[in-house]
mmCIF file of C-alpha atoms in Angstrom:
data_model
loop_
_atom_site.group_PDB
_atom_site.id
_atom_site.type_symbol
_atom_site.label_atom_id
_atom_site.label_comp_id
_atom_site.label_asym_id
_atom_site.label_seq_id
_atom_site.Cartn_x
_atom_site.Cartn_y
_atom_site.Cartn_z
ATOM 1 C CA UNK M 16 50.360 127.895 143.219
ATOM 2 C CA UNK M 17 49.884 131.689 143.597
ATOM 3 C CA UNK M 18 52.826 132.318 145.836
ATOM 4 C CA UNK M 19 55.477 130.189 144.076
ATOM 5 C CA UNK M 20 57.489 131.406 141.112
ATOM 6 C CA UNK M 21 58.551 128.798 138.539
ATOM 7 C CA UNK M 22 61.887 130.014 137.284
ATOM 8 C CA UNK M 23 63.775 128.522 134.317
ATOM 9 C CA UNK M 24 67.641 128.456 134.530
ATOM 10 C CA UNK M 25 69.329 127.843 131.194
ATOM 11 C CA UNK M 26 71.002 124.550 131.019
ATOM 12 C CA UNK M 27 74.202 124.213 129.033
ATOM 13 C CA UNK M 28 76.738 126.894 128.277
ATOM 14 C CA UNK M 29 74.963 129.664 130.240
ATOM 15 C CA UNK M 30 74.322 127.648 133.268
ATOM 16 C CA UNK M 31 77.495 128.218 135.245
ATOM 17 C CA UNK M 32 77.480 131.876 134.476
ATOM 18 C CA UNK M 33 73.755 132.225 135.356
ATOM 19 C CA UNK M 34 74.175 130.419 138.722
ATOM 20 C CA UNK M 35 77.241 132.518 139.545
ATOM 21 C CA UNK M 36 75.236 135.763 138.754
ATOM 22 C CA UNK M 37 72.329 134.721 141.011
ATOM 23 C CA UNK M 38 74.774 134.007 143.806
ATOM 24 C CA UNK M 39 76.214 137.606 143.488
ATOM 25 C CA UNK M 40 72.758 138.832 143.661
ATOM 26 C CA UNK M 41 71.941 136.825 146.805
ATOM 27 C CA UNK M 42 70.509 133.465 145.692
ATOM 28 C CA UNK M 43 72.364 130.232 146.118
ATOM 29 C CA UNK M 44 71.228 127.802 143.471
ATOM 30 C CA UNK M 45 72.456 124.176 143.890
ATOM 31 C CA UNK M 46 72.507 122.173 140.631
ATOM 32 C CA UNK M 47 73.845 118.677 141.254
ATOM 33 C CA UNK M 48 73.816 115.224 139.754
ATOM 34 C CA UNK M 49 71.289 114.559 137.054
ATOM 35 C CA UNK M 50 68.390 116.527 138.568
ATOM 36 C CA UNK M 51 66.735 119.145 136.436
ATOM 37 C CA UNK M 52 65.344 120.808 139.628
ATOM 38 C CA UNK M 53 68.064 122.676 141.346
ATOM 39 C CA UNK M 54 67.350 123.761 144.923
ATOM 40 C CA UNK M 55 67.550 127.542 145.862
ATOM 41 C CA UNK M 56 67.575 129.475 149.086
ATOM 42 C CA UNK M 57 64.338 131.196 148.464
ATOM 43 C CA UNK M 58 61.074 129.382 149.450
ATOM 44 C CA UNK M 59 59.074 131.481 146.962
ATOM 45 C CA UNK M 60 61.020 130.122 143.850
ATOM 46 C CA UNK M 61 61.044 126.679 142.214
ATOM 47 C CA UNK M 62 63.908 126.270 139.744
ATOM 48 C CA UNK M 63 64.060 124.107 136.621
ATOM 49 C CA UNK M 64 67.059 123.585 134.233
ATOM 50 C CA UNK M 65 65.831 124.137 130.579
ATOM 51 C CA UNK M 66 67.952 124.377 127.447
ATOM 52 C CA UNK M 67 68.182 128.124 126.430
ATOM 53 C CA UNK M 68 66.927 127.137 123.044
ATOM 54 C CA UNK M 69 63.644 125.932 124.521
ATOM 55 C CA UNK M 70 63.161 128.393 127.349
ATOM 56 C CA UNK M 71 61.055 131.025 125.510
ATOM 57 C CA UNK M 72 58.551 128.456 124.347
ATOM 58 C CA UNK M 73 57.988 127.010 127.868
ATOM 59 C CA UNK M 74 57.636 130.615 129.293
ATOM 60 C CA UNK M 75 55.232 131.587 126.559
ATOM 61 C CA UNK M 76 53.017 128.620 127.219
ATOM 62 C CA UNK M 77 53.095 129.048 131.071
ATOM 63 C CA UNK M 78 55.069 125.938 132.054
ATOM 64 C CA UNK M 79 57.440 128.516 133.564
ATOM 65 C CA UNK M 80 56.538 131.857 134.983
ATOM 66 C CA UNK M 81 59.927 133.405 134.050
ATOM 67 C CA UNK M 82 63.312 132.339 132.726
ATOM 68 C CA UNK M 83 66.632 133.408 131.412
ATOM 69 C CA UNK M 84 67.603 132.923 127.696
ATOM 70 C CA UNK M 85 69.207 134.616 124.904
ATOM 71 C CA UNK M 86 67.346 137.154 122.807
ATOM 72 C CA UNK M 87 68.308 135.185 119.794
ATOM 73 C CA UNK M 88 66.170 132.139 120.933
ATOM 74 C CA UNK M 89 63.184 134.427 121.689
ATOM 75 C CA UNK M 90 63.576 135.567 118.017
ATOM 76 C CA UNK M 91 64.049 132.191 116.696
ATOM 77 C CA UNK M 92 60.765 130.932 118.320
ATOM 78 C CA UNK M 93 58.900 134.241 117.656
ATOM 79 C CA UNK M 94 57.837 133.757 121.398
ATOM 80 C CA UNK M 95 55.142 136.073 122.781
ATOM 81 C CA UNK M 96 56.642 136.868 126.049
ATOM 82 C CA UNK M 97 57.353 139.847 128.482
ATOM 83 C CA UNK M 98 60.868 141.022 128.088
ATOM 84 C CA UNK M 99 61.767 142.138 131.660
ATOM 85 C CA UNK M 100 65.399 143.124 131.280
ATOM 86 C CA UNK M 101 68.500 142.497 129.325
ATOM 87 C CA UNK M 102 71.648 140.964 131.116
ATOM 88 C CA UNK M 103 74.837 141.342 129.118
ATOM 89 C CA UNK M 104 76.779 138.241 129.927
ATOM 90 C CA UNK M 105 77.627 135.002 128.184
ATOM 91 C CA UNK M 106 79.639 131.762 128.677
ATOM 92 C CA UNK M 107 83.044 133.416 128.339
ATOM 93 C CA UNK M 108 82.578 137.201 128.744
ATOM 94 C CA UNK M 109 80.401 140.122 129.688
ATOM 95 C CA UNK M 110 79.652 141.117 126.193
ATOM 96 C CA UNK M 111 77.003 140.326 123.460
ATOM 97 C CA UNK M 112 77.332 137.399 121.274
ATOM 98 C CA UNK M 113 76.868 137.529 117.490
ATOM 99 C CA UNK M 114 75.313 135.304 115.051
ATOM 100 C CA UNK M 115 77.366 135.473 111.873
ATOM 101 C CA UNK M 116 77.344 134.225 108.315
ATOM 102 C CA UNK M 117 80.672 132.516 107.724
ATOM 103 C CA UNK M 118 82.282 130.785 104.739
ATOM 104 C CA UNK M 119 85.579 128.853 104.249
ATOM 105 C CA UNK M 120 88.589 131.367 103.949
ATOM 106 C CA UNK M 121 89.313 130.384 100.304
ATOM 107 C CA UNK M 122 85.734 130.343 99.013
ATOM 108 C CA UNK M 123 84.659 132.836 96.447
ATOM 109 C CA UNK M 124 81.702 134.015 98.469
ATOM 110 C CA UNK M 125 82.027 137.667 99.613
ATOM 111 C CA UNK M 126 78.402 138.769 100.438
ATOM 112 C CA UNK M 127 75.119 136.921 101.280
ATOM 113 C CA UNK M 128 73.887 137.270 97.772
ATOM 114 C CA UNK M 129 76.725 135.013 96.518
ATOM 115 C CA UNK M 130 75.115 132.206 98.376
ATOM 116 C CA UNK M 131 72.013 132.052 96.222
ATOM 117 C CA UNK M 132 70.971 128.307 95.693
ATOM 118 C CA UNK M 133 73.618 127.146 98.274
ATOM 119 C CA UNK M 134 73.271 125.205 101.505
ATOM 120 C CA UNK M 135 73.507 127.018 104.912
ATOM 121 C CA UNK M 136 74.054 124.959 108.105
ATOM 122 C CA UNK M 137 72.794 126.435 111.461
ATOM 123 C CA UNK M 138 71.090 125.775 114.692
ATOM 124 C CA UNK M 139 69.172 129.039 114.276
ATOM 125 C CA UNK M 140 67.084 127.698 111.375
ATOM 126 C CA UNK M 141 63.945 129.759 111.464
ATOM 127 C CA UNK M 142 65.577 133.173 112.036
ATOM 128 C CA UNK M 143 68.105 132.340 109.172
ATOM 129 C CA UNK M 144 65.267 131.323 106.775
ATOM 130 C CA UNK M 145 63.600 134.672 107.541
ATOM 131 C CA UNK M 146 66.806 136.672 107.197
ATOM 132 C CA UNK M 147 67.486 135.189 103.592
ATOM 133 C CA UNK M 148 63.755 135.466 102.682
ATOM 134 C CA UNK M 149 63.796 139.201 103.565
ATOM 135 C CA UNK M 150 66.760 139.660 101.275
ATOM 136 C CA UNK M 151 64.983 137.532 98.573
ATOM 137 C CA UNK M 152 67.990 135.206 98.381
ATOM 138 C CA UNK M 153 66.977 131.489 97.759
ATOM 139 C CA UNK M 154 69.101 129.222 100.028
ATOM 140 C CA UNK M 155 68.504 125.788 101.588
ATOM 141 C CA UNK M 156 68.740 126.138 105.426
ATOM 142 C CA UNK M 157 69.701 122.850 107.156
ATOM 143 C CA UNK M 158 69.544 122.252 110.954
ATOM 144 C CA UNK M 159 72.991 121.578 112.506
ATOM 145 C CA UNK M 160 73.249 119.187 115.407
ATOM 146 C CA UNK M 161 76.579 120.576 116.465
ATOM 147 C CA UNK M 162 80.143 120.977 115.327
ATOM 148 C CA UNK M 163 78.725 123.513 112.812
ATOM 149 C CA UNK M 164 82.184 125.042 112.099
ATOM 150 C CA UNK M 165 83.502 121.749 110.398
ATOM 151 C CA UNK M 166 80.768 121.474 107.856
ATOM 152 C CA UNK M 167 81.935 123.822 105.153
ATOM 153 C CA UNK M 168 82.722 123.085 102.378
ATOM 154 C CA UNK M 169 81.898 119.388 102.253
ATOM 155 C CA UNK M 170 78.514 119.390 104.114
ATOM 156 C CA UNK M 171 77.447 122.977 103.593
ATOM 157 C CA UNK M 172 78.608 125.982 101.609
ATOM 158 C CA UNK M 173 78.230 128.395 104.588
ATOM 159 C CA UNK M 174 77.119 128.506 108.187
ATOM 160 C CA UNK M 175 75.274 130.826 110.487
ATOM 161 C CA UNK M 176 77.011 130.469 113.869
ATOM 162 C CA UNK M 177 77.053 132.170 117.276
ATOM 163 C CA UNK M 178 80.402 133.613 118.216
ATOM 164 C CA UNK M 179 81.874 135.581 121.148
ATOM 165 C CA UNK M 180 85.526 136.151 120.013
ATOM 166 C CA UNK M 181 85.519 134.525 116.608
ATOM 167 C CA UNK M 182 88.507 132.261 117.622
ATOM 168 C CA UNK M 183 86.615 129.000 116.800
ATOM 169 C CA UNK M 184 85.707 130.260 113.389
ATOM 170 C CA UNK M 185 89.390 131.362 112.821
ATOM 171 C CA UNK M 186 90.611 127.955 113.937
ATOM 172 C CA UNK M 187 88.469 126.246 111.362
ATOM 173 C CA UNK M 188 89.562 128.521 108.641
ATOM 174 C CA UNK M 189 86.290 130.288 108.335
ATOM 175 C CA UNK M 190 85.699 134.119 107.660
ATOM 176 C CA UNK M 191 82.743 136.202 108.485
ATOM 177 C CA UNK M 192 80.953 137.964 105.656
ATOM 178 C CA UNK M 193 77.827 139.223 107.461
ATOM 179 C CA UNK M 194 76.617 139.646 111.148
ATOM 180 C CA UNK M 195 72.925 138.664 111.186
ATOM 181 C CA UNK M 196 72.420 139.872 114.791
ATOM 182 C CA UNK M 197 73.796 140.754 118.158
ATOM 183 C CA UNK M 198 72.191 138.951 121.143
ATOM 184 C CA UNK M 199 72.395 138.938 124.885
ATOM 185 C CA UNK M 200 70.749 137.206 127.766
ATOM 186 C CA UNK M 201 67.377 138.291 128.822
ATOM 187 C CA UNK M 202 65.082 137.762 131.729
ATOM 188 C CA UNK M 203 61.713 136.938 130.164
ATOM 189 C CA UNK M 204 58.233 136.332 131.868
ATOM 190 C CA UNK M 205 54.865 134.718 130.883
ATOM 191 C CA UNK M 206 52.382 137.424 130.062
ATOM 192 C CA UNK M 207 49.726 135.906 132.461
ATOM 193 C CA UNK M 208 52.195 135.552 135.196
ATOM 194 C CA UNK M 209 53.323 139.192 134.633
ATOM 195 C CA UNK M 210 49.660 140.164 135.340
ATOM 196 C CA UNK M 211 49.739 138.612 138.735
ATOM 197 C CA UNK M 212 50.743 141.221 141.187
ATOM 198 C CA UNK M 213 52.860 138.920 143.530
ATOM 199 C CA UNK M 214 54.713 137.206 140.593
ATOM 200 C CA UNK M 215 55.346 140.531 138.839
ATOM 201 C CA UNK M 216 56.784 141.980 141.973
ATOM 202 C CA UNK M 217 58.856 138.901 142.557
ATOM 203 C CA UNK M 218 60.274 138.991 139.066
ATOM 204 C CA UNK M 219 60.885 142.634 139.234
ATOM 205 C CA UNK M 220 62.849 142.159 142.492
ATOM 206 C CA UNK M 221 64.973 139.445 140.824
ATOM 207 C CA UNK M 222 65.505 141.783 137.858
ATOM 208 C CA UNK M 223 66.680 144.531 140.209
ATOM 209 C CA UNK M 224 69.153 142.406 142.091
ATOM 210 C CA UNK M 225 70.504 140.652 138.972
ATOM 211 C CA UNK M 226 71.066 144.040 137.388
ATOM 212 C CA UNK M 227 72.773 145.331 140.576
ATOM 213 C CA UNK M 228 75.164 142.330 140.660
ATOM 214 C CA UNK M 229 75.978 142.896 136.975
ATOM 215 C CA UNK M 230 76.597 146.557 137.578
ATOM 216 C CA UNK M 231 78.982 145.820 140.458
ATOM 217 C CA UNK M 232 81.200 143.470 138.246
ATOM 218 C CA UNK M 233 82.658 146.462 136.592
ATOM 219 C CA UNK M 234 82.677 148.986 139.376
ATOM 220 C CA UNK M 235 84.709 149.460 142.589
ATOM 221 C CA UNK M 236 84.374 151.657 145.571
ATOM 222 C CA UNK M 237 87.120 154.112 146.462
ATOM 223 C CA UNK M 238 87.404 156.088 149.701
ATOM 224 C CA UNK M 239 90.053 158.497 150.790
ATOM 225 C CA UNK M 240 90.835 161.433 153.123
ATOM 226 C CA UNK M 241 91.662 164.838 151.919
ATOM 227 C CA UNK M 242 92.357 168.359 153.336
ATOM 228 C CA UNK M 243 89.680 170.877 152.901
ATOM 229 C CA UNK M 244 92.083 173.089 150.843
ATOM 230 C CA UNK M 245 92.641 170.249 148.293
ATOM 231 C CA UNK M 246 89.023 169.021 147.999
ATOM 232 C CA UNK M 247 88.303 170.919 144.807
ATOM 233 C CA UNK M 248 91.320 169.499 143.060
ATOM 234 C CA UNK M 249 90.322 165.907 144.206
ATOM 235 C CA UNK M 250 86.760 166.102 143.169
ATOM 236 C CA UNK M 251 87.988 167.356 139.741
ATOM 237 C CA UNK M 252 89.779 163.997 139.166
ATOM 238 C CA UNK M 253 86.727 161.837 140.118
ATOM 239 C CA UNK M 254 84.506 160.658 137.384
ATOM 240 C CA UNK M 255 81.820 159.642 139.911
ATOM 241 C CA UNK M 256 78.885 157.409 139.246
ATOM 242 C CA UNK M 257 76.920 160.012 141.181
ATOM 243 C CA UNK M 258 78.118 162.943 143.350
ATOM 244 C CA UNK M 259 80.828 161.603 145.769
ATOM 245 C CA UNK M 260 79.848 161.332 149.489
ATOM 246 C CA UNK M 261 81.762 163.745 151.629
ATOM 247 C CA UNK M 262 81.942 163.327 155.346
ATOM 248 C CA UNK M 263 83.669 165.520 157.948
ATOM 249 C CA UNK M 264 86.281 163.915 160.096
ATOM 250 C CA UNK M 265 87.079 164.638 163.701
ATOM 251 C CA UNK M 266 89.892 166.908 162.547
ATOM 252 C CA UNK M 267 87.901 169.838 160.946
ATOM 253 C CA UNK M 268 90.698 170.458 158.455
ATOM 254 C CA UNK M 269 90.001 167.068 156.737
ATOM 255 C CA UNK M 270 87.069 165.238 155.017
ATOM 256 C CA UNK M 271 86.489 161.715 153.792
ATOM 257 C CA UNK M 272 85.433 161.127 150.102
ATOM 258 C CA UNK M 273 83.588 158.022 149.140
ATOM 259 C CA UNK M 274 82.733 157.202 145.534
ATOM 260 C CA UNK M 275 82.099 154.541 142.996
ATOM 261 C CA UNK M 276 84.349 154.292 139.846
ATOM 262 C CA UNK M 277 84.653 152.102 136.735
ATOM 263 C CA UNK M 278 87.308 149.442 137.566
ATOM 264 C CA UNK M 279 89.049 150.042 134.262
ATOM 265 C CA UNK M 280 89.804 153.708 135.307
ATOM 266 C CA UNK M 281 91.195 153.107 138.805
ATOM 267 C CA UNK M 282 94.781 152.532 137.731
ATOM 268 C CA UNK M 283 94.755 156.068 136.259
ATOM 269 C CA UNK M 284 92.631 157.799 138.875
ATOM 270 C CA UNK M 285 94.507 156.738 141.961
ATOM 271 C CA UNK M 286 97.781 158.387 141.020
ATOM 272 C CA UNK M 287 95.950 161.569 140.139
ATOM 273 C CA UNK M 288 94.198 161.633 143.423
ATOM 274 C CA UNK M 289 97.458 161.130 145.343
ATOM 275 C CA UNK M 290 98.935 164.040 143.305
ATOM 276 C CA UNK M 291 95.843 166.177 143.993
ATOM 277 C CA UNK M 292 96.253 165.799 147.833
ATOM 278 C CA UNK M 293 94.401 162.498 148.555
ATOM 279 C CA UNK M 294 95.764 160.231 151.152
ATOM 280 C CA UNK M 295 94.636 156.954 152.882
ATOM 281 C CA UNK M 296 93.258 155.756 149.548
ATOM 282 C CA UNK M 297 91.442 152.503 149.711
ATOM 283 C CA UNK M 298 89.954 150.488 146.876
ATOM 284 C CA UNK M 299 87.280 147.985 147.669
ATOM 285 C CA UNK M 300 85.070 145.539 145.751
ATOM 286 C CA UNK M 301 81.270 145.919 145.403
ATOM 287 C CA UNK M 302 78.588 143.161 145.634
ATOM 288 C CA UNK M 303 75.705 145.243 144.028
ATOM 289 C CA UNK M 304 75.251 148.611 142.448
ATOM 290 C CA UNK M 305 71.576 149.459 142.459
ATOM 291 C CA UNK M 306 70.672 152.880 140.738
#
């Protein structure tokens, strides 16, 4: 179907965060019951829930035109796909995840070389095999079906596991001895679909809106009034995304200033704006920031 985009939504830990991101970008995705085919308020798109671990393979082979998955799984499968954009979000946070080599706290292992001849349990089997092969360290890599953190030391000597905060590793008395890679969510596309003008434009539009929604998560709008005589001092306070918008008011002695700020700086900026002569200061949330 030339005018229908087959889009993969990651099932599992990324599912809720992905659907929430699409909602902020303007698409309502409804995943209910046991159906693997969520509905979406866009007649040009057909959605399918697919495990992130398998997404890249299905996109590469053309079963899906595009999909969202971690860069880790693209590398695990060595998938030949078009990488459209990176979107830094995960299950719990808006930061990259890490795949780490971890061992029991009381083990003698201090570096990867110490694990020569040992057993490594992981879900990221092929990437881990390549990692140790490149270092010329002979190990046995076993696939872990889950609960990987509990396997050392009885079922494995070490693990390669994904972590956001490291709390689960610490709770299981494991320590990290090496970070194998950092990973983030990516929008990927099938290379044949990418050559189709209509599909490429649709995917690019999705990328634009998702990135706009992502940017808005950490930004807020700020508007205030200021006398002309204090405008220079106010502008000196503002770390604007771009040049602030300045509008004349009915009273020629005053102007309105409108800008976008990093949300983390607002608590420090607003008092400075007030001291510099700003008044009627209003902070407001943003839905999308498209640069």
